[in-house]
mmCIF file of C-alpha atoms in Angstrom:
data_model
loop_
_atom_site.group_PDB
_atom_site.id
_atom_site.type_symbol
_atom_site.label_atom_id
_atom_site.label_comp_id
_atom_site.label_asym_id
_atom_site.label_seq_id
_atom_site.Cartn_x
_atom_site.Cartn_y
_atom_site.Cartn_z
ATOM 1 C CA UNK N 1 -65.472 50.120 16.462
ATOM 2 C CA UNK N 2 -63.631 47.037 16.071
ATOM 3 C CA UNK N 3 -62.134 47.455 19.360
ATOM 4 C CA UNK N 4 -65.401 47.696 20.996
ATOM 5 C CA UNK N 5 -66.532 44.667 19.073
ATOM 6 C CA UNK N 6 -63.776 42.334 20.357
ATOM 7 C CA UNK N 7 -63.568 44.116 23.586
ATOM 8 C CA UNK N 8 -67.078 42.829 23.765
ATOM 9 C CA UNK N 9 -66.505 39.309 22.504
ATOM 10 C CA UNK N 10 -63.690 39.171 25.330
ATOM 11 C CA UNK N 11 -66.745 40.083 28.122
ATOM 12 C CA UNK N 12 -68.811 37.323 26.486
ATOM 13 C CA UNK N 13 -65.563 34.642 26.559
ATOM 14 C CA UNK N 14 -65.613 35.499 30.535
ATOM 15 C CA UNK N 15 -69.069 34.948 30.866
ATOM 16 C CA UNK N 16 -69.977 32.035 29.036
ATOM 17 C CA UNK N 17 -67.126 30.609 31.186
ATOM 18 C CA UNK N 18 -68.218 31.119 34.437
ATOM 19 C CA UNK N 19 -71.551 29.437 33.374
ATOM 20 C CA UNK N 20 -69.668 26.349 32.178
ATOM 21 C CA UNK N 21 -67.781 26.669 35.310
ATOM 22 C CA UNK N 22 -71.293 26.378 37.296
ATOM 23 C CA UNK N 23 -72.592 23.440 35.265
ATOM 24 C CA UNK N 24 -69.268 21.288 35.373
ATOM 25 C CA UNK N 25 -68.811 22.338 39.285
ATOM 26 C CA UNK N 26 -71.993 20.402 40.306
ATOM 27 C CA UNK N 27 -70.482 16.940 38.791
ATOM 28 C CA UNK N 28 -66.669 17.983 39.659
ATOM 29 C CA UNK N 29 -64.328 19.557 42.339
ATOM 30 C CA UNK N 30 -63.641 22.815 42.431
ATOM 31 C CA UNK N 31 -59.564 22.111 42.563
ATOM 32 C CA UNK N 32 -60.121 19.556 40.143
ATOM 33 C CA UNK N 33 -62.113 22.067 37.978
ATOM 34 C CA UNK N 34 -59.620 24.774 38.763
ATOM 35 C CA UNK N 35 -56.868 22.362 37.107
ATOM 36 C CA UNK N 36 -58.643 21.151 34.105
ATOM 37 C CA UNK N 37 -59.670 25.091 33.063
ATOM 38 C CA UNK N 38 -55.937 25.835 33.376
ATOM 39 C CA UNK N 39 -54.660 23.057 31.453
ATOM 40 C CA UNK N 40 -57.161 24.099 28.723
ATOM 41 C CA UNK N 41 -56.079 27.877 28.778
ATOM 42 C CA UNK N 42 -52.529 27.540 29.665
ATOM 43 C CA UNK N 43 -52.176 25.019 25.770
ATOM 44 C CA UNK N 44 -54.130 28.138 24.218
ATOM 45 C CA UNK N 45 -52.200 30.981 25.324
ATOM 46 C CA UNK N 46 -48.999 29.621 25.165
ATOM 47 C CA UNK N 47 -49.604 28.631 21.773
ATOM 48 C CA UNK N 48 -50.601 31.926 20.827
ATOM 49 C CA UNK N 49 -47.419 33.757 22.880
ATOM 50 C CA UNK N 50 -44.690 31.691 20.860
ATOM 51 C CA UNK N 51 -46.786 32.596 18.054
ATOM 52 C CA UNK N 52 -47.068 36.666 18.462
ATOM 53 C CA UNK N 53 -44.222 36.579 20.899
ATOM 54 C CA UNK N 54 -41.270 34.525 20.008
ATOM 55 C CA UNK N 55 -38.519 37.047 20.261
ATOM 56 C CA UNK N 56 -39.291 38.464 23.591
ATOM 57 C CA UNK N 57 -40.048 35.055 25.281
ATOM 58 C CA UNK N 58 -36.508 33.799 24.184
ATOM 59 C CA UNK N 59 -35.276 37.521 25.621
ATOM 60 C CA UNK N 60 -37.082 36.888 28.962
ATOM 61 C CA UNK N 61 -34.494 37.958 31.893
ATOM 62 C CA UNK N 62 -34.078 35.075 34.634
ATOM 63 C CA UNK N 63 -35.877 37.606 37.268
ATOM 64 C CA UNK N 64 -39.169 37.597 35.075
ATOM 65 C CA UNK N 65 -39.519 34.266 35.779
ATOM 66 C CA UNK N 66 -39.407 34.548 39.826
ATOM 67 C CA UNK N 67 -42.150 37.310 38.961
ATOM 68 C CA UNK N 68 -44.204 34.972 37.139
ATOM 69 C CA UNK N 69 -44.193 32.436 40.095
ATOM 70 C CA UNK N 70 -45.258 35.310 42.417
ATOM 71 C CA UNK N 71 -48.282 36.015 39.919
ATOM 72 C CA UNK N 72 -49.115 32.670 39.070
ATOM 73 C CA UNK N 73 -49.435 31.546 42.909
ATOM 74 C CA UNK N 74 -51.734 34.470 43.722
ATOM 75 C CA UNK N 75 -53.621 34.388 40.199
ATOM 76 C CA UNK N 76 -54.309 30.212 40.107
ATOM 77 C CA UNK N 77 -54.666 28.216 43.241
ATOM 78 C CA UNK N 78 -55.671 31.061 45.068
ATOM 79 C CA UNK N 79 -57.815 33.739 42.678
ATOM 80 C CA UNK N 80 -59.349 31.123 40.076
ATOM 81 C CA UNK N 81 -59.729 28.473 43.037
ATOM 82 C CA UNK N 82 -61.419 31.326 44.973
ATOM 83 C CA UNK N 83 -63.283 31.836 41.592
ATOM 84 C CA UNK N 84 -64.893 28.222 41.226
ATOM 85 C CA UNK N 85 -65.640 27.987 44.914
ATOM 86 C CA UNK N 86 -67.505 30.786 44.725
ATOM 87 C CA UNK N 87 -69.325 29.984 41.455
ATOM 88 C CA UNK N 88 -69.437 26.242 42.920
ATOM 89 C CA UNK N 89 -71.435 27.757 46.368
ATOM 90 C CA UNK N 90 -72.649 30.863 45.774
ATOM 91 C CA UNK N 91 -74.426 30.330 42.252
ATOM 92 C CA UNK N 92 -72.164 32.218 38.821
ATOM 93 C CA UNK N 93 -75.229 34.976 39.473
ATOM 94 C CA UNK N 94 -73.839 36.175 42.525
ATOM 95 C CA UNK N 95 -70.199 35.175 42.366
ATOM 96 C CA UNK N 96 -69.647 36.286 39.216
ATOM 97 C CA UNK N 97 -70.601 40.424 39.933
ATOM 98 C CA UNK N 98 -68.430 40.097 43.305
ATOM 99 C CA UNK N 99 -65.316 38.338 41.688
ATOM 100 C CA UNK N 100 -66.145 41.395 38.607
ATOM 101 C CA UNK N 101 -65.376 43.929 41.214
ATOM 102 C CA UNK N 102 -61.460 43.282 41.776
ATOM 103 C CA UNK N 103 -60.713 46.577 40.053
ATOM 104 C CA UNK N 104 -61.578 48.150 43.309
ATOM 105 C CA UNK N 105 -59.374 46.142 45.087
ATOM 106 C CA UNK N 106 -56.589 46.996 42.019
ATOM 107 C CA UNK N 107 -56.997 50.315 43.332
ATOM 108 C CA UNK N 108 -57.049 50.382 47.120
ATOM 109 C CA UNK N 109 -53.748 48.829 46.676
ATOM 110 C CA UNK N 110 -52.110 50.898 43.863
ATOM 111 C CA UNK N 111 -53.110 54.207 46.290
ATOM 112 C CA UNK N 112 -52.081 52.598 49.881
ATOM 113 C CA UNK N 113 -48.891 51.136 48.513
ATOM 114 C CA UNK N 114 -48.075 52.357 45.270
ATOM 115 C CA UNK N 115 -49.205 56.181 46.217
ATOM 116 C CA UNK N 116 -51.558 56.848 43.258
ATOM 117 C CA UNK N 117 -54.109 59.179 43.948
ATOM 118 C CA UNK N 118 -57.796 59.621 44.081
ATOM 119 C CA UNK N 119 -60.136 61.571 42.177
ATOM 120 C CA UNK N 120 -63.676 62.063 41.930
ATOM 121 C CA UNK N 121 -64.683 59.572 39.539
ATOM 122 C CA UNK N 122 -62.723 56.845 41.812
ATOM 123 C CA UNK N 123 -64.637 58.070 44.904
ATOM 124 C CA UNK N 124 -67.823 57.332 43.180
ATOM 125 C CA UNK N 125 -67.111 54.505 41.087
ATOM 126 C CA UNK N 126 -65.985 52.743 44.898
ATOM 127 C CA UNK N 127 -68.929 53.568 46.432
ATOM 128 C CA UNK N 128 -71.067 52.367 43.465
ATOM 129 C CA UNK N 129 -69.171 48.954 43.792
ATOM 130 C CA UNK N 130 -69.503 49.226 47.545
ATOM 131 C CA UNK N 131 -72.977 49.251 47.459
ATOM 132 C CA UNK N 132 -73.580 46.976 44.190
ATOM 133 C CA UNK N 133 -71.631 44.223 46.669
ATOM 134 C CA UNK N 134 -74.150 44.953 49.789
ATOM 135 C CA UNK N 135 -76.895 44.782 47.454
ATOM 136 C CA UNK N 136 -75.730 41.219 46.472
ATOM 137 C CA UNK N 137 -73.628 40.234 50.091
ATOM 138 C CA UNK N 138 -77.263 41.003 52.108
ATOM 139 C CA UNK N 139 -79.169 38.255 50.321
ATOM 140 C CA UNK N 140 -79.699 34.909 52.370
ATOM 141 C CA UNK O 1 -61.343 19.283 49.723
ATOM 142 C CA UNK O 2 -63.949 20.422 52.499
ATOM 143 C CA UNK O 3 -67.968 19.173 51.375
ATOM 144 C CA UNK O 4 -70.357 21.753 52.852
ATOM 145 C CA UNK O 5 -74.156 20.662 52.736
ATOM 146 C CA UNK O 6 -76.004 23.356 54.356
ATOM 147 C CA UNK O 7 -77.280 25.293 51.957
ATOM 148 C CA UNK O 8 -76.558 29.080 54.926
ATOM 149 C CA UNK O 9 -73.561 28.014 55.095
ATOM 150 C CA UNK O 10 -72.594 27.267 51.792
ATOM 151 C CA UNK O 11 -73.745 30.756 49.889
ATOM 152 C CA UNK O 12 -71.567 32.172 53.047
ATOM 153 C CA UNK O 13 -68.577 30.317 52.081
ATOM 154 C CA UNK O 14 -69.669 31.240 48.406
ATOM 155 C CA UNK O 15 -69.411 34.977 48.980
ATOM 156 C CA UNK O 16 -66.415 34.737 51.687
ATOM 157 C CA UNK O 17 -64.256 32.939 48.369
ATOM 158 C CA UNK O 18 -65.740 35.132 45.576
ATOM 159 C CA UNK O 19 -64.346 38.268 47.549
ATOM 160 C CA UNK O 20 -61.007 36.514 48.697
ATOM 161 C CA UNK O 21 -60.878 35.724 44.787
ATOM 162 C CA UNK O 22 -61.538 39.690 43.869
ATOM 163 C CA UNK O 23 -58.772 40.813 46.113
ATOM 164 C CA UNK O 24 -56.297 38.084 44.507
ATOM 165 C CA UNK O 25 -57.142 38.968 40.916
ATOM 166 C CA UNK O 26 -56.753 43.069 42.495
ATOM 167 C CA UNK O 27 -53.574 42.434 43.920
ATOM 168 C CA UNK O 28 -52.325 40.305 40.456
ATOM 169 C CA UNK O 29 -53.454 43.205 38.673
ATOM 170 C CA UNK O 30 -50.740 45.264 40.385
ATOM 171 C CA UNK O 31 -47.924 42.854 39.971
ATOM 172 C CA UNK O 32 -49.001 42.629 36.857
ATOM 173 C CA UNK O 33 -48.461 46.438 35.611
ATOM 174 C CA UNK O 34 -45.186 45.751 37.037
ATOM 175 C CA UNK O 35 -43.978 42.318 34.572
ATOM 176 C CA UNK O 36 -45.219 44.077 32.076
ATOM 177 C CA UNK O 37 -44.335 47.129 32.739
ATOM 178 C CA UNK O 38 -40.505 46.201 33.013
ATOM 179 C CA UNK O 39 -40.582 42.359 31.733
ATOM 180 C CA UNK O 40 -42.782 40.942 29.199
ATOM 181 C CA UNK O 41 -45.583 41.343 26.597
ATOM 182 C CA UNK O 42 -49.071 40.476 28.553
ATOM 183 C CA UNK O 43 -49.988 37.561 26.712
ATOM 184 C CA UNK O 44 -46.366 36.166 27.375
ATOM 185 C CA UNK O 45 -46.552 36.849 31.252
ATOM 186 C CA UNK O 46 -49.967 35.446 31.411
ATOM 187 C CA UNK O 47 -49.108 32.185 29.330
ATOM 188 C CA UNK O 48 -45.935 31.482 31.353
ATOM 189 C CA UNK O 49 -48.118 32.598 34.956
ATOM 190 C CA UNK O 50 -50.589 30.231 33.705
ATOM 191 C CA UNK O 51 -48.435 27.357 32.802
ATOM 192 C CA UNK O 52 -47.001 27.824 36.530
ATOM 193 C CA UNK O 53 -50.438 27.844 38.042
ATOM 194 C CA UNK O 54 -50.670 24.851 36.641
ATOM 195 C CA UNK O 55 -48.437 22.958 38.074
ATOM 196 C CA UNK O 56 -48.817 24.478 41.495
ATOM 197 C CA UNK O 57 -52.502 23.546 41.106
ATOM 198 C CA UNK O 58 -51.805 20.060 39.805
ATOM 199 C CA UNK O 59 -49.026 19.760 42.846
ATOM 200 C CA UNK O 60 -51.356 20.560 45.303
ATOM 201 C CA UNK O 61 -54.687 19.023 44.807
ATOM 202 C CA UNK O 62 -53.798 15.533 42.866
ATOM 203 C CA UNK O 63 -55.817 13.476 45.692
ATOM 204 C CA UNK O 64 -58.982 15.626 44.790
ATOM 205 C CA UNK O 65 -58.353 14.982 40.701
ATOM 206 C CA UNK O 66 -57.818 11.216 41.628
ATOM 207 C CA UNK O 67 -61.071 10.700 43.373
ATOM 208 C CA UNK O 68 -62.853 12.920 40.615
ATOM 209 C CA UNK O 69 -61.231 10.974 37.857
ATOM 210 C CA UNK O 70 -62.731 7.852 38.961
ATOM 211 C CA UNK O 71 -66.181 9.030 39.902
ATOM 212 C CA UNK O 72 -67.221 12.167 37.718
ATOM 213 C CA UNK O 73 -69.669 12.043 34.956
ATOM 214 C CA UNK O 74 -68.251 12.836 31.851
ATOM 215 C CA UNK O 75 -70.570 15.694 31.649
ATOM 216 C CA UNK O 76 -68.665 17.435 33.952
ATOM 217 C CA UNK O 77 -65.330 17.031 32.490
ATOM 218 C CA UNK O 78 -66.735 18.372 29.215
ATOM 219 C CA UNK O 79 -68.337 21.620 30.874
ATOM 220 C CA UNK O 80 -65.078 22.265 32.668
ATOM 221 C CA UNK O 81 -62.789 22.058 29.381
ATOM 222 C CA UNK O 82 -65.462 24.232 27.545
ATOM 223 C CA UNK O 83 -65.501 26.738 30.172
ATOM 224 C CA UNK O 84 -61.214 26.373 29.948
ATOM 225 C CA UNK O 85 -61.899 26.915 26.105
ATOM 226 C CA UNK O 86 -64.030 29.732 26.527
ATOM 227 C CA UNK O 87 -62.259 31.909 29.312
ATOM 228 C CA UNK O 88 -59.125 31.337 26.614
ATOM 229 C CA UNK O 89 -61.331 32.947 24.272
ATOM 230 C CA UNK O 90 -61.728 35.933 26.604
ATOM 231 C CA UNK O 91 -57.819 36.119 27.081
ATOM 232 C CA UNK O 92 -57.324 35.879 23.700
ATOM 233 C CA UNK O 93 -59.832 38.992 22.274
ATOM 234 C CA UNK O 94 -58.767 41.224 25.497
ATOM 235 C CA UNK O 95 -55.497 41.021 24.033
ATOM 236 C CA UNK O 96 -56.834 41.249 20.430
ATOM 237 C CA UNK O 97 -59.181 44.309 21.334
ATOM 238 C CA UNK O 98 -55.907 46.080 23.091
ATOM 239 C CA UNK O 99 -54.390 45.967 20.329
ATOM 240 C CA UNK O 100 -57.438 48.170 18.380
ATOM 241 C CA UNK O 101 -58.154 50.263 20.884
ATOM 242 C CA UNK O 102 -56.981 51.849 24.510
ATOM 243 C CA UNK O 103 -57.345 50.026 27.830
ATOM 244 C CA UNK O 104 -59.657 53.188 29.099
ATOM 245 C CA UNK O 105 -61.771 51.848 26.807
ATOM 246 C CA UNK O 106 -61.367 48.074 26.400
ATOM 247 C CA UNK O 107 -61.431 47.315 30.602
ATOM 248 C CA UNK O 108 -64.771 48.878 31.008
ATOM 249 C CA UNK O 109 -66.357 46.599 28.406
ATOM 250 C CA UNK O 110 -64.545 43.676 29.407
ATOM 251 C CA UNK O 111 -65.816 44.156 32.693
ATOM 252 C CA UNK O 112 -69.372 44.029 31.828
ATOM 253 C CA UNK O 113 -68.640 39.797 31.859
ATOM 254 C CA UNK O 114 -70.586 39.564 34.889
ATOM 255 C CA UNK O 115 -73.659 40.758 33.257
ATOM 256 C CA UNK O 116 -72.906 38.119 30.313
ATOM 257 C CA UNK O 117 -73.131 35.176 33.213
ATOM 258 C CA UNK O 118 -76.052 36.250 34.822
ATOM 259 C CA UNK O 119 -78.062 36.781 31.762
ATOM 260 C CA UNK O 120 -76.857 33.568 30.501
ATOM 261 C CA UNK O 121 -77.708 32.008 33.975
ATOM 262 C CA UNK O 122 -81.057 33.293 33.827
ATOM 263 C CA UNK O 123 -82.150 31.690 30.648
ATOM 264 C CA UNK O 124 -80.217 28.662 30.898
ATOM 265 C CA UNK O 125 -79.725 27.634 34.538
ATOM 266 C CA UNK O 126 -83.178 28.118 35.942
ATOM 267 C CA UNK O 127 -83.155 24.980 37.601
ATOM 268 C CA UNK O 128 -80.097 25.582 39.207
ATOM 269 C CA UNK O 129 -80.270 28.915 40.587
ATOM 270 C CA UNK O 130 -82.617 32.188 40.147
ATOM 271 C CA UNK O 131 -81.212 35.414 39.965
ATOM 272 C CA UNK O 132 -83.083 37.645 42.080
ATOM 273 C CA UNK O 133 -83.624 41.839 40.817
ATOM 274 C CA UNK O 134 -81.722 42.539 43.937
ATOM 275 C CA UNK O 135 -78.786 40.514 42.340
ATOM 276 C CA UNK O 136 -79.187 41.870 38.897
ATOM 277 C CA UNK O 137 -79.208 45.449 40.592
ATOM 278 C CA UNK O 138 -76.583 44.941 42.268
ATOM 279 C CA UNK O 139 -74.106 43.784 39.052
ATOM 280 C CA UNK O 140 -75.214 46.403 37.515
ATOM 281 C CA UNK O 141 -73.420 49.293 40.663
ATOM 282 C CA UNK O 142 -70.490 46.785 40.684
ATOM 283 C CA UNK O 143 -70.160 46.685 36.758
ATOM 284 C CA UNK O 144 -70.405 51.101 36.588
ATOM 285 C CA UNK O 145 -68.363 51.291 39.358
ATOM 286 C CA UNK O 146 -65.671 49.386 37.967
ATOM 287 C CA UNK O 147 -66.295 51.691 34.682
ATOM 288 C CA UNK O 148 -65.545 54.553 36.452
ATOM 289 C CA UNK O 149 -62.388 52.934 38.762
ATOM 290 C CA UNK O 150 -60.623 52.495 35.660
ATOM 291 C CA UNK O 151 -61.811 55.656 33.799
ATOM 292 C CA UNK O 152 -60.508 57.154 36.834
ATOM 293 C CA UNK O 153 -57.392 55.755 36.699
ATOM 294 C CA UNK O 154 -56.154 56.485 33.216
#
């Protein structure tokens, strides 16, 4: 139960920030907005990973670090910039379901390159995203 | 930064980056199983990917945070750190709620954040956009879809 409960507090975190994204984005740049949410959430989380974490960050091999930069450049200027352009243009309503369905994306990948493989409730959990995004993509 | 006025051509734009954003949080997702798979704790990997976006972001846009610097209202800055604030709350009680209960179960309730925004976005951004049942509909497929993705997966 608890798990649920801060599983769900996580969802509402994500949520209520995409609406502050949407209000600050019609004053502010969406690079300038990208930078300011990172500064914000890159103080908090570090803070919290040297306090959980101190032992395995000073442990960190040199290679984990040339796999950070290779995450970081695809998760910041291009996923969260992607992110408040979207909110920024599209309205948090819309961008917000279509940015929620990267799972399916998670997956195409892990079974064309990593060779996982598909089942039944992937089949129709892809074509219920599939058509949730048409539903949303066909408006004008 | 590009300014886009028609209104066709900016929902366009709109969708084109929220998918290109979906497919670079997908393919992060990946390379993520992988750092933490062989590397480092999540919230370690995400604080030290973050810190690194950072400065990649500050590196390449600092002409657009000049110009905003100068001429933004204040209300915007504050929105923007709140909406920093509260996405670090998300980070924070996905890691929290991992640690109470398995990811077949945590994912598909952290994914239900879109429904959070456009609830939210009903009551409190009416004058800024409407959110049509066609778009509430349609959250809902993408939000059970993604449910059963990552049931699917485990």
């Amino acid at each position: 139960m608890l798990g649920v409960l801060l599983g769900l507090s996580a969802a509402l975190g994500f949520g209520i920030a995409a609406v502050f994204a949407r209000v600050g984005l019609q004053d502010i740049k969406a690079t300038t907005g990208t930078l300011v949410s990172l500064v914000v959430g890159t103080i908090i989380t570090m803070a919290l990973a040297f306090v959980f974490h101190t032992d395995a960050i000073l442990k960190l091999a040199g290679v984990a670090f040339l796999w950070f930069l290779l995450s970081a450049f695809i998760n910041f200027p291009l996923g969260r910039l992607l992110n408040f352009t979207g909110v920024s243009m599209a309205g948090v309503s819309k961008s917000a379901p279509i940015v929620g369905s990267s799972p399916l994306f998670a997956t195409i990948l892990a079974i064309s390159i990593g060779g996982e493989s598909i089942n039944t409730m992937i089949a129709i959990g892809t074509l219920s995203i599939i058509g949730g995004l048409a539903m949303i993509l066909s408006q004008r | 930064m590009i300014t886009v006025q028609d209104p066709k051509t900016r929902l366009m734009i709109g969708y084109a980056a929220s998918l290109g954003s979906a497919v670079a949080y997908g393919t992060v997702a990946v390379i993520g199983r992988k750092i933490v798979g062989d590397y480092a704790p999540p919230l370690v990997a995400t604080a030290f990917s973050m810190a690194m976006g950072t400065a990649m972001v500050a590196l390449l846009f600092v002409g657009d945070v000049r110009s905003d610097i100068g001429s933004a209202p204040r209300r915007g800055w504050i929105m923007l750190v709140l909406a920093g604030l509260a996405a670090a709350w998300g980070v924070s009680f996905w890691y929290l709620a991992l640690d109470e209960a398995p990811v077949v179960l945590v994912a598909p309730l952290v994914g239900v954040s879109p429904l959070v925004s456009i609830v939210l976005a009903h009551f409190f951004l009416q004058r800024l956009e409407k959110v049509t049942k066609r778009t509430a509909l349609g959250a809902l497929l993408v939000v059970g879809g993604v449910a059963l993705v990552t049931l699917g997966n485990q």
